[in-house]
Amino acid sequence: MKRILILLLISMAFHHVTKAAILDSLYLIKESVTYNATTFYKGALSDSLQPIQYDNAVLTVQGSSNDSIVIMNMDTIDYELYLNTDNNQTWTITAEDTLTIELPLLDWGTHAILSTTTEGKLLGTACILQVDLQADHIYSWDQWDMNNVLSQEIAAGTEISIPATYRPNVFTINADPLAPMDTSNALIHGYVGDTILISVLNSGNMVHNIHFHGYHCTILGASKQSDRVGWSKDSFPVMIGETMTLRLVPDQPGVYPVHNHNLATLLYNNNYPSGMMTMIKIYE
Amino acid sequence: MMRNKLIIIFSILLTSNSFSQVQEIDLVSRMDGSKTLIDGTVIEFWGYGEDDPNLNNDKIFIPGPVLRFNVGDTVIINLTNDSPEDHTIHWHGLDVDQANDGVPSTTDAVGSFGGEFTYTFVCKEPGTYLYHCHVLTTLHLAMGMYGSFIIDPEAEDQIYENSGKFTKEYNYLFSEMNTSWNLNPLSPGQFYLYEADYAMVNGWAGSEIEDKNQSIEGTINDSIGMRLANVGYGRVETIFPNDLEVSVYGSDGREVAEYTADTIQLYPGERFGVVGYPQTAIDDSIEVNYYDLRNENLLYTNYIPVSIIDDTGLETFSSNKLSIYPNPFREEIVIDKVKKRGSASITDLNGKIVWDGTLEEGENKVRLNLDQGVYVLTYQSQQYKLIKH
Ligand SMILES: [Cu+2]
Ligand SMILES: [Cu+2]
């Protein structure tokens, strides 16, 4: 009996040591980005400073472990961060400081770390957490909207909210306003019959939505629309701050667009198609 | 006599009532539409119409014609582009293959000044879909290039194969307009400044909705099937009358676990299949609110009148109007609430009589083998529009 107890204690200690790990070190940034001569400010929990990655990090997390993330605040202001699926889970990271945040046990699906601090909230500072996802291919789409002039005022601290006359002209997937291009990491590749999981985050300032050409997908998780879990859809909203997990099992080959069906978001510098559109490429 | 002759002629063209047929239709895309809004403003629009040079009816409408087929049908749609710009048709939600997807970068656009393209696909799942142009879509769709696409299940009078049974059917396509683009489509300005300032139900706004026979009429024993679709760029909210209990049976051409809803939110591109069950007599309306997604501002409100009478008790006072359903219809139309036996006729838009006969008091079922299009029923000097799909 005593021996079993000791073994149990040893195994628990062992369990703790091996499973809790530092997943990644991320940089909290607020930087100006220029695409095709238009400049806007973007916030991010970034994987890299050289070269700067403006898209938010996507981390693979084991839900059964209390993994940690090291965050280096490269900005000159303090940030408050929170978990989108548990508002009680908050972390404060002071200016130009480093903080190790320990994640709670997380349910299967997609979660995100977001910011309540004005700059982080409006400029889309976030980190996507993919918990226990298993599939042939796993992708993520992070939708964010902004007005380029407004973003400079937000970055300068002269504007602290989204005005009633908000007219966004920057629409990005994974921080890229040119997501239909082949260079975007939003593009999905797979074969007929594959299981493809897509994590979705709306880190923007308005409700977005997604329309699939070619396929319906199944909503496996939706942090603000639990009533729609299990639905097979081709068009659906993604609420502000929401994370969703989608399953796509393509039944035909081809190249198909996926895009926001608020068609005023398919633009950048008044060029169509840009903005919140990407492609699915499925091979035979 | 006239009727028999017509049946013989049309029986050759159509075999009635069986599923999984090959169905072929001709559509035209044009950019010379003109529409008077409810405040009298005349706007330009681009759109789709039925292409039938013999009847000279290749006129375009907002929205385009409702395209309606049976599950399993193989559909052949010949598009002729009679306009100065390229267009396509994207079959929204129908999951067709790349060659028929109507996206210019992955297939080809249908060229200006007479370009032609034939779309072919199989209608896989019953439900409600959309079609729209996918060339410079932000502008072309806003200009009016869209319509509804319905796939009927094998089960009669049902929205889906296993659910959504109705006795009356109404289909509502919600859309918006940025009138400054429609007043000046060649220089719309910066697209991100899109501002919807007009909104429609099946192309109609305000009092037109009632005038153009979009109102729901029935008795408390009816079940009111409704297909709701949003092709606008904002959120559409439908608020049902208190005494109309609404069950949702599906969305985007797929059944979902049934639930009841007093309000449905439709985000851009979404569709819902619902049935309303009147609990009492109703003299009310469905409120349709259109919101801007950027700031949740309410842009526009339309009302769909709902008139449900309680005919279970004593005779109720009601108008002399006939109740005609389903309308649009396919093979059979019910002409109901006939107060007094009398003769009636149905003519096409050229005035040619396609049916004449006698309506008995009460309910009359009339089978008609007609081409797709608009017809007029005349009874006791009143006229009623019939739409054949
Ligand atoms: Cu077009
Ligand atoms: Cu569409």
XYZ file of C-alpha atoms and ligand atoms in Angstrom:
675
model
C 0.000 0.000 0.000
C 2.775 2.365 1.025
C 4.773 1.392 -2.044
C 1.843 2.181 -4.320
C 1.442 5.582 -2.715
C 5.141 6.378 -3.201
C 4.942 5.262 -6.826
C 1.887 7.423 -7.296
C 3.656 10.467 -5.812
C 6.714 9.842 -7.969
C 4.609 9.453 -11.094
C 2.682 12.652 -10.323
C 5.910 14.569 -9.863
C 7.294 13.052 -13.060
C 4.092 13.876 -14.870
C 4.337 17.509 -13.804
C 7.968 17.916 -14.797
C 7.658 16.379 -18.250
C 4.352 17.786 -19.384
C 4.501 21.430 -18.358
C 6.793 23.049 -20.841
C 7.602 26.444 -22.180
C 5.867 26.375 -25.522
C 7.386 29.429 -27.073
C 8.818 32.884 -26.549
C 6.791 35.617 -28.188
C 7.366 39.296 -28.797
C 4.580 41.727 -28.003
C 4.884 44.321 -30.732
C 3.092 47.349 -32.156
C 4.668 48.150 -35.489
C 3.906 49.997 -38.679
C 3.489 47.799 -41.755
C 3.580 48.952 -45.351
C 1.983 47.027 -48.181
C 1.769 48.602 -51.638
C 2.596 52.072 -50.282
C -0.180 52.085 -47.689
C 0.967 52.040 -44.063
C -0.979 50.872 -41.029
C -0.126 49.889 -37.454
C -0.520 46.299 -36.353
C -0.220 44.798 -32.905
C 0.889 41.189 -32.528
C 2.213 38.478 -30.280
C 4.875 37.699 -32.829
C 7.169 34.736 -33.381
C 10.027 36.775 -34.788
C 11.610 40.226 -34.799
C 14.139 39.531 -37.547
C 12.436 39.675 -39.891
C 9.433 41.083 -38.082
C 6.404 38.812 -38.343
C 3.283 40.902 -38.107
C 0.934 37.934 -37.864
C -0.049 36.582 -34.484
C 1.662 33.410 -33.295
C -0.206 30.107 -33.548
C 0.776 27.660 -30.800
C 0.135 23.940 -30.515
C -1.018 23.219 -26.975
C -1.690 20.005 -25.067
C -4.860 20.645 -23.106
C -3.894 18.321 -20.286
C -0.755 20.252 -19.349
C -0.153 23.639 -17.783
C 2.187 24.875 -20.478
C 3.809 28.287 -20.290
C 4.524 31.034 -22.769
C 7.250 33.623 -22.335
C 6.168 37.051 -23.555
C 8.602 39.878 -24.092
C 6.852 43.222 -24.199
C 8.721 45.275 -26.789
C 6.301 48.196 -26.409
C 6.655 51.195 -24.094
C 3.244 50.667 -22.495
C 1.811 48.025 -20.154
C -0.535 45.414 -21.606
C -3.270 43.397 -20.018
C -3.886 40.052 -21.721
C -6.744 37.583 -21.222
C -7.932 34.217 -22.419
C -10.931 34.585 -24.749
C -12.612 31.441 -23.399
C -12.131 32.395 -19.730
C -12.302 36.100 -18.924
C -11.077 35.443 -15.376
C -7.726 34.386 -16.759
C -5.769 37.630 -17.102
C -2.123 38.608 -17.124
C -0.480 42.040 -16.890
C 2.852 42.607 -18.538
C 4.596 45.894 -17.866
C 6.368 47.963 -20.498
C 9.541 46.472 -21.913
C 9.327 43.584 -19.461
C 9.259 39.813 -19.811
C 6.531 37.654 -18.289
C 6.053 33.900 -18.211
C 2.357 33.124 -18.338
C 1.103 29.723 -17.310
C -1.885 28.486 -19.265
C -4.752 26.806 -17.423
C -5.956 23.358 -18.513
C -7.687 23.966 -21.833
C -10.532 22.186 -23.592
C -10.077 20.723 -27.073
C -10.402 23.327 -29.818
C -9.199 26.819 -30.562
C -8.569 29.492 -27.948
C -6.873 32.871 -28.107
C -4.979 35.226 -25.886
C -6.268 38.735 -26.533
C -5.677 42.141 -25.002
C -7.987 44.496 -23.125
C -5.444 47.321 -23.430
C -6.709 49.798 -26.050
C -3.712 49.493 -28.376
C -3.673 45.707 -28.228
C -7.432 45.356 -28.498
C -7.867 47.644 -31.498
C -4.641 46.721 -33.294
C -5.284 42.974 -33.086
C -2.631 41.787 -30.616
C -3.333 38.082 -30.091
C -2.045 34.543 -29.963
C -3.993 31.540 -31.266
C -3.888 28.371 -29.161
C -4.687 25.125 -30.969
C -5.469 22.602 -28.276
C -5.141 18.886 -29.067
C -6.082 19.348 -32.739
C -5.287 16.319 -34.883
C -5.844 16.157 -38.625
C -4.084 15.671 -41.944
C -3.608 19.434 -42.145
C -4.117 22.148 -39.545
C -4.419 25.801 -40.550
C -5.453 29.046 -38.939
C -7.113 32.250 -40.097
C -6.974 35.438 -38.037
C -9.363 38.121 -39.337
C -8.608 41.761 -38.485
C -9.910 45.097 -39.758
C -8.641 48.653 -39.355
C -8.535 52.073 -40.935
C -4.943 52.924 -41.752
C -5.143 56.565 -40.579
C -7.005 55.592 -37.414
C -4.352 52.956 -36.638
C -1.687 55.648 -36.496
C -3.775 57.665 -34.056
C -4.336 54.562 -31.925
C -0.620 53.771 -31.956
C 0.146 57.362 -30.951
C -2.391 57.193 -28.130
C -4.481 60.048 -29.528
C -7.477 57.809 -30.296
C -8.622 55.282 -27.707
C -11.730 53.760 -29.248
C -13.392 52.844 -32.526
C -15.352 55.938 -33.600
C -19.025 55.703 -34.628
C -17.963 56.764 -38.119
C -15.497 53.866 -38.399
C -14.672 53.207 -42.069
C -12.082 50.414 -42.177
C -9.947 50.158 -45.306
C -7.503 47.485 -44.151
C -8.835 43.918 -43.979
C -6.380 41.149 -43.263
C -6.169 37.396 -42.845
C -3.100 36.530 -40.758
C -2.073 40.213 -40.859
C -1.847 40.091 -44.644
C -4.110 42.408 -46.674
C -3.126 40.478 -49.811
C -4.259 37.063 -48.605
C -5.478 35.866 -52.037
C -1.856 35.857 -53.195
C 0.166 32.650 -53.245
C 2.567 34.067 -50.648
C -0.049 34.063 -47.896
C 0.097 31.484 -45.114
C -3.722 31.587 -45.118
C -3.840 29.425 -48.273
C -5.075 25.887 -47.684
C -3.627 22.871 -49.463
C -4.864 19.306 -49.230
C -6.041 16.216 -51.039
C -9.544 14.920 -51.659
C -10.629 13.006 -48.547
C -8.145 14.659 -46.180
C -9.332 15.981 -42.865
C -8.405 19.636 -42.624
C -8.924 21.577 -39.403
C -8.971 25.362 -39.521
C -8.744 27.538 -36.436
C -10.423 30.900 -36.853
C -9.984 34.024 -34.742
C -11.656 37.391 -35.180
C -9.110 39.758 -33.616
C -10.788 42.719 -35.316
C -13.243 45.428 -34.384
C -16.400 44.266 -36.184
C -18.195 40.992 -36.810
C -16.707 39.170 -39.773
C -17.886 36.127 -41.658
C -16.583 33.400 -43.921
C -18.018 31.946 -47.122
C -16.584 28.757 -48.624
C -16.724 28.056 -52.333
C -16.686 24.395 -53.331
C -17.457 22.903 -49.924
C -19.485 23.066 -46.768
C -17.487 22.826 -43.564
C -18.530 21.583 -40.136
C -18.360 23.917 -37.158
C -16.636 21.828 -34.469
C -16.206 24.652 -31.996
C -17.304 28.279 -31.642
C -16.595 30.211 -28.465
C -19.530 32.610 -28.904
C -21.966 30.456 -30.907
C -22.170 27.180 -29.009
C -25.660 26.674 -30.509
C -24.097 26.292 -33.972
C -21.614 23.573 -33.064
C -22.154 20.590 -35.367
C -23.721 22.634 -38.162
C -22.577 22.136 -41.729
C -22.321 25.600 -43.286
C -20.945 27.470 -46.261
C -21.476 30.963 -44.786
C -21.288 31.955 -41.133
C -20.261 34.824 -38.862
C -17.215 35.057 -36.621
C -17.992 37.330 -33.676
C -15.517 39.855 -32.264
C -12.956 38.015 -30.115
C -14.402 34.635 -31.078
C -12.402 31.515 -31.837
C -13.850 28.723 -33.971
C -12.639 25.316 -35.123
C -13.777 24.211 -38.581
C -13.473 20.800 -40.211
C -13.210 20.554 -43.971
C -13.158 17.162 -45.692
C -12.935 18.020 -49.400
C -14.931 15.711 -51.690
C -13.738 17.231 -54.972
C -10.491 18.652 -56.316
C -10.077 22.226 -57.444
C -9.077 25.747 -56.551
C -11.755 27.678 -54.686
C -11.884 31.057 -52.973
C -12.832 31.439 -49.330
C -13.855 34.926 -48.372
C -15.746 37.296 -46.176
C -19.206 37.823 -47.723
C -19.341 41.405 -46.528
C -17.858 42.190 -49.923
C -16.636 45.612 -48.815
C -13.844 43.695 -47.011
C -12.371 42.207 -50.220
C -10.300 45.283 -50.947
C -6.942 46.860 -50.320
C -6.044 50.216 -51.842
C -9.351 49.849 -53.680
C -8.053 46.727 -55.465
C -10.310 43.688 -55.740
C -9.773 40.881 -54.824
C -7.695 41.620 -51.755
C -8.347 41.770 -48.058
C -10.357 38.999 -46.471
C -10.141 36.440 -49.233
C -7.883 33.425 -49.556
C -7.835 30.189 -51.582
C -8.334 26.479 -50.987
C -6.312 24.232 -53.302
C -7.381 20.608 -53.258
C -5.555 17.996 -55.307
C -6.840 14.690 -56.654
C -60.352 22.774 -75.664
C -57.704 25.401 -75.372
C -56.524 23.745 -72.187
C -56.262 20.277 -73.711
C -54.276 21.537 -76.628
C -51.828 23.287 -74.345
C -51.375 20.218 -72.197
C -50.481 18.185 -75.264
C -47.960 20.744 -76.398
C -46.291 21.167 -73.032
C -46.331 17.478 -72.166
C -43.830 17.007 -74.926
C -41.538 19.552 -73.314
C -42.007 18.515 -69.700
C -42.508 15.179 -68.054
C -44.303 16.011 -64.862
C -43.468 15.238 -61.280
C -40.517 12.869 -61.544
C -37.190 13.696 -60.005
C -33.613 13.721 -61.281
C -34.323 15.261 -64.640
C -32.128 17.290 -66.920
C -33.376 20.875 -66.765
C -32.134 23.556 -69.109
C -32.747 27.289 -68.845
C -31.408 30.377 -70.569
C -30.374 33.459 -68.646
C -29.130 36.821 -69.775
C -26.934 39.331 -67.929
C -27.450 42.991 -68.743
C -26.385 46.366 -67.391
C -29.310 48.476 -68.565
C -31.823 47.984 -65.769
C -33.807 50.882 -64.414
C -35.820 50.881 -61.216
C -37.885 53.460 -59.379
C -37.267 53.395 -55.632
C -40.099 54.111 -53.195
C -39.116 57.766 -52.884
C -39.303 58.160 -56.670
C -35.559 58.064 -57.297
C -34.787 56.268 -60.542
C -31.628 54.175 -60.287
C -29.680 52.063 -62.730
C -29.067 48.427 -62.014
C -27.305 45.436 -63.496
C -28.790 41.995 -63.262
C -30.060 38.730 -64.646
C -33.192 37.867 -66.546
C -34.677 35.012 -68.462
C -33.401 34.910 -72.002
C -36.246 34.223 -74.372
C -35.942 36.222 -77.584
C -39.260 34.839 -78.930
C -41.204 36.416 -76.105
C -38.840 39.369 -76.019
C -38.716 39.065 -72.238
C -34.960 39.229 -71.713
C -35.560 41.977 -69.185
C -33.553 42.010 -65.983
C -34.892 42.303 -62.468
C -33.719 42.936 -58.905
C -33.430 40.225 -57.798
C -32.972 37.950 -60.802
C -35.498 35.158 -61.400
C -35.902 32.546 -58.672
C -34.237 29.415 -60.040
C -35.935 26.345 -58.684
C -35.188 22.668 -59.273
C -35.645 19.287 -57.666
C -32.984 17.434 -55.761
C -31.032 15.225 -58.153
C -31.758 17.379 -61.183
C -28.925 18.013 -63.591
C -29.101 21.693 -64.372
C -27.886 23.286 -67.568
C -27.861 27.076 -67.440
C -26.910 28.963 -70.574
C -25.798 32.497 -69.777
C -25.645 35.083 -72.536
C -23.936 38.309 -71.546
C -25.647 41.174 -73.374
C -23.632 43.909 -71.694
C -20.434 45.921 -72.103
C -18.556 44.209 -69.221
C -17.609 40.659 -68.233
C -19.810 38.780 -65.779
C -20.206 35.295 -64.327
C -22.625 33.398 -62.130
C -21.339 31.990 -58.853
C -23.629 29.313 -57.381
C -23.399 30.307 -53.749
C -23.564 27.276 -51.450
C -24.141 24.736 -54.210
C -20.555 23.439 -53.964
C -20.208 23.015 -57.722
C -16.867 22.084 -59.255
C -14.191 24.634 -60.151
C -15.179 24.789 -63.836
C -18.721 25.901 -62.909
C -17.839 28.021 -59.867
C -18.110 31.328 -61.727
C -14.906 32.846 -60.343
C -12.962 34.630 -63.090
C -9.502 33.849 -61.663
C -10.131 30.092 -61.460
C -12.410 29.673 -64.475
C -13.249 32.239 -67.118
C -15.454 35.274 -67.084
C -18.267 35.421 -69.627
C -17.153 38.031 -72.111
C -18.933 41.258 -72.885
C -21.140 41.904 -75.951
C -22.628 38.460 -76.406
C -20.258 36.142 -74.548
C -21.779 32.792 -73.659
C -21.147 30.182 -71.022
C -22.991 27.023 -70.047
C -23.000 26.090 -66.372
C -23.757 22.452 -65.602
C -24.106 20.856 -62.201
C -26.243 18.497 -60.154
C -28.586 19.793 -57.444
C -27.199 17.833 -54.517
C -28.984 18.929 -51.339
C -32.453 20.447 -50.840
C -32.487 23.941 -49.409
C -31.995 27.593 -50.173
C -29.054 28.992 -52.085
C -28.004 32.156 -53.882
C -26.492 33.016 -57.201
C -24.573 36.140 -58.057
C -21.930 37.602 -60.310
C -18.336 37.111 -59.099
C -16.614 39.677 -61.334
C -15.497 42.707 -59.306
C -18.072 41.307 -56.906
C -18.161 44.189 -54.442
C -19.593 46.394 -57.200
C -21.406 43.907 -59.447
C -23.391 42.267 -56.657
C -24.272 45.635 -55.137
C -25.506 46.731 -58.564
C -28.135 43.985 -58.500
C -26.565 40.859 -59.999
C -28.060 38.274 -57.655
C -31.005 35.965 -57.105
C -32.307 32.981 -55.128
C -31.821 29.342 -56.005
C -34.078 26.723 -54.431
C -33.724 22.944 -54.425
C -36.878 21.070 -53.489
C -36.662 17.721 -51.718
C -38.529 14.668 -52.968
C -41.007 15.115 -50.109
C -43.924 17.364 -51.150
C -44.359 20.772 -49.507
C -41.280 20.489 -47.380
C -38.129 22.593 -47.207
C -35.785 19.691 -46.469
C -36.015 15.962 -47.031
C -36.870 15.157 -43.400
C -38.236 18.394 -42.010
C -39.860 21.726 -42.640
C -43.334 20.644 -43.782
C -45.577 23.563 -44.697
C -49.012 24.287 -46.119
C -47.996 27.715 -47.417
C -44.644 28.847 -48.667
C -42.968 32.240 -48.776
C -39.413 32.894 -49.824
C -37.653 36.095 -48.826
C -34.365 37.321 -50.231
C -33.019 40.278 -48.275
C -30.687 42.676 -50.036
C -29.319 46.188 -49.779
C -28.411 49.001 -52.089
C -25.879 51.800 -51.901
C -27.948 54.133 -54.054
C -25.067 56.468 -54.909
C -23.368 53.547 -56.699
C -26.580 52.759 -58.570
C -26.931 56.406 -59.544
C -23.374 56.539 -60.841
C -22.065 52.999 -61.393
C -19.184 54.007 -63.638
C -17.508 56.010 -60.873
C -18.516 54.454 -57.571
C -15.450 55.875 -55.790
C -13.532 54.053 -53.057
C -15.217 50.726 -52.401
C -14.512 50.774 -48.663
C -16.873 53.749 -48.393
C -19.819 51.508 -49.381
C -22.905 52.759 -47.547
C -26.151 50.815 -47.846
C -29.034 53.276 -47.627
C -31.883 51.231 -49.156
C -32.931 47.693 -48.380
C -35.281 45.232 -49.969
C -37.356 42.079 -49.525
C -37.431 40.240 -52.857
C -36.492 43.542 -54.482
C -39.272 45.538 -52.824
C -39.161 48.076 -50.006
C -41.667 49.785 -47.742
C -45.292 49.595 -48.856
C -44.268 47.819 -52.071
C -43.840 44.635 -50.023
C -47.586 44.464 -49.461
C -48.492 45.878 -52.879
C -46.351 43.285 -54.653
C -48.016 40.383 -52.820
C -45.158 39.494 -50.511
C -47.451 39.430 -47.447
C -48.113 36.237 -45.516
C -51.784 35.273 -45.517
C -53.321 32.174 -44.042
C -55.389 30.612 -41.346
C -54.384 29.359 -37.920
C -54.278 25.843 -39.328
C -51.605 26.755 -41.843
C -47.906 26.132 -41.356
C -45.959 28.917 -43.011
C -42.761 27.721 -44.683
C -40.193 30.495 -45.091
C -36.813 30.467 -46.781
C -34.788 33.445 -45.590
C -31.618 34.544 -47.367
C -29.290 37.524 -46.945
C -27.275 38.614 -49.972
C -26.435 42.045 -48.506
C -23.166 43.114 -46.890
C -24.608 43.683 -43.420
C -26.559 41.791 -40.772
C -30.265 41.195 -41.314
C -32.469 40.561 -38.303
C -35.964 39.120 -38.742
C -38.304 39.572 -35.764
C -41.411 37.389 -35.980
C -44.852 38.247 -34.561
C -45.354 36.942 -31.014
C -48.111 34.567 -32.020
C -46.174 33.051 -34.898
C -44.091 30.303 -33.339
C -41.113 29.780 -35.624
C -39.031 26.608 -35.796
C -35.685 26.563 -37.571
C -35.040 23.350 -39.511
C -31.918 24.107 -41.473
C -29.383 26.574 -42.777
C -27.227 26.847 -45.893
C -28.869 23.827 -47.535
C -28.305 21.492 -44.569
C -30.709 20.360 -41.864
C -29.927 21.282 -38.244
C -31.419 20.082 -34.964
C -34.781 21.869 -34.759
C -35.061 24.848 -32.435
C -37.555 27.652 -31.956
C -36.598 31.287 -32.498
C -38.440 34.577 -32.185
C -35.617 36.357 -34.040
C -33.140 35.157 -36.646
C -29.864 36.900 -37.429
C -28.668 36.430 -40.997
C -25.074 37.384 -41.684
C -23.942 37.986 -45.268
C -24.502 34.973 -47.514
C -26.478 32.962 -44.915
C -29.793 31.206 -45.472
C -32.307 29.668 -43.065
C -35.246 27.333 -43.618
C -38.001 27.880 -41.057
C -41.679 27.148 -40.536
C -44.032 29.464 -38.648
C -46.971 27.999 -36.748
C -49.727 30.550 -35.983
C -50.949 30.265 -32.387
C -53.881 32.667 -32.828
C -55.239 35.013 -35.460
C -52.464 37.473 -36.356
C -52.608 40.963 -37.818
C -48.987 41.978 -37.516
C -45.765 41.851 -39.505
C -42.286 40.388 -39.610
C -39.873 43.215 -38.845
C -36.738 43.059 -40.972
C -33.842 45.175 -39.701
C -30.685 45.774 -41.712
C -27.525 46.661 -39.765
C -24.104 47.967 -40.776
C -21.484 45.511 -39.502
C -18.923 48.276 -38.957
C -20.798 49.986 -36.163
C -24.046 48.022 -35.688
C -26.008 51.053 -36.895
C -29.552 50.246 -38.000
C -29.643 51.130 -41.711
C -33.171 50.296 -42.726
C -36.323 48.498 -41.614
C -38.880 46.695 -43.754
C -42.082 45.007 -42.671
C -43.611 41.874 -44.161
C -47.328 41.923 -43.278
C -48.667 38.768 -41.635
C -52.407 38.184 -41.701
C -53.621 34.973 -40.130
C -57.347 34.474 -39.697
C -59.076 32.154 -37.270
C -61.531 30.218 -39.409
C -62.202 27.526 -36.850
C -65.177 29.287 -35.258
C -67.849 31.430 -36.775
C -67.524 32.808 -40.234
C -65.141 35.721 -40.202
C -65.328 38.907 -42.159
C -62.732 38.868 -44.831
C -62.128 40.499 -48.147
C -63.183 39.109 -51.480
C -59.561 38.472 -52.361
C -58.618 35.014 -53.491
C -55.848 33.162 -51.736
C -53.461 31.649 -54.249
C -50.688 29.266 -53.301
C -48.037 28.145 -53.757
C -47.059 31.166 -55.760
C -44.569 30.781 -57.434
C -45.881 27.351 -58.366
C -44.605 24.399 -60.339
C -47.349 22.086 -61.662
C -50.330 22.727 -59.466
C -51.764 25.924 -58.054
C -54.463 26.193 -55.408
C -56.992 28.974 -55.886
C -58.649 29.256 -52.508
C -61.275 31.415 -50.779
C -63.499 31.578 -53.840
C -66.651 33.184 -52.468
C -68.912 32.372 -55.389
C -68.754 29.971 -58.334
C -67.665 31.793 -61.481
C -65.554 31.713 -64.604
C -61.904 32.646 -64.589
C -59.025 32.795 -67.029
C -55.246 32.799 -66.979
C -53.301 34.734 -69.594
C -49.657 35.217 -70.285
C -48.100 38.691 -70.353
C -48.989 39.035 -74.029
C -52.664 38.515 -73.194
C -52.836 35.042 -74.690
C -55.258 32.817 -72.769
C -53.466 29.731 -71.439
C -56.307 28.418 -69.254
C -59.985 29.126 -68.822
C -62.545 27.388 -66.687
C -64.865 27.641 -63.730
C -63.840 28.206 -60.132
C -66.048 26.461 -57.583
C -66.809 27.989 -54.217
C -63.962 27.348 -51.757
C -60.765 25.634 -52.793
C -59.816 24.829 -56.409
C -56.771 22.920 -57.555
C -55.611 23.682 -61.065
C -52.860 21.790 -62.830
C -51.054 23.878 -65.412
C -48.380 22.839 -67.835
C -46.824 26.193 -68.604
C -43.456 27.643 -69.431
C -41.601 29.473 -66.682
C -42.742 33.043 -66.367
C -45.379 35.429 -65.125
C -49.101 34.904 -65.756
C -52.234 36.768 -64.780
C -55.364 35.177 -63.299
C -58.534 37.164 -63.876
C -61.576 36.398 -61.721
C -64.563 38.699 -61.166
C -62.622 41.557 -62.785
C -59.795 41.228 -60.238
C -56.299 40.315 -61.396
C -53.745 38.173 -59.608
C -50.135 37.587 -60.587
C -49.037 33.950 -60.882
C -45.418 32.917 -61.210
C -44.509 29.612 -62.788
C -41.087 28.113 -62.017
Cu -20.954 41.059 -63.118
Cu -21.621 34.422 -52.601
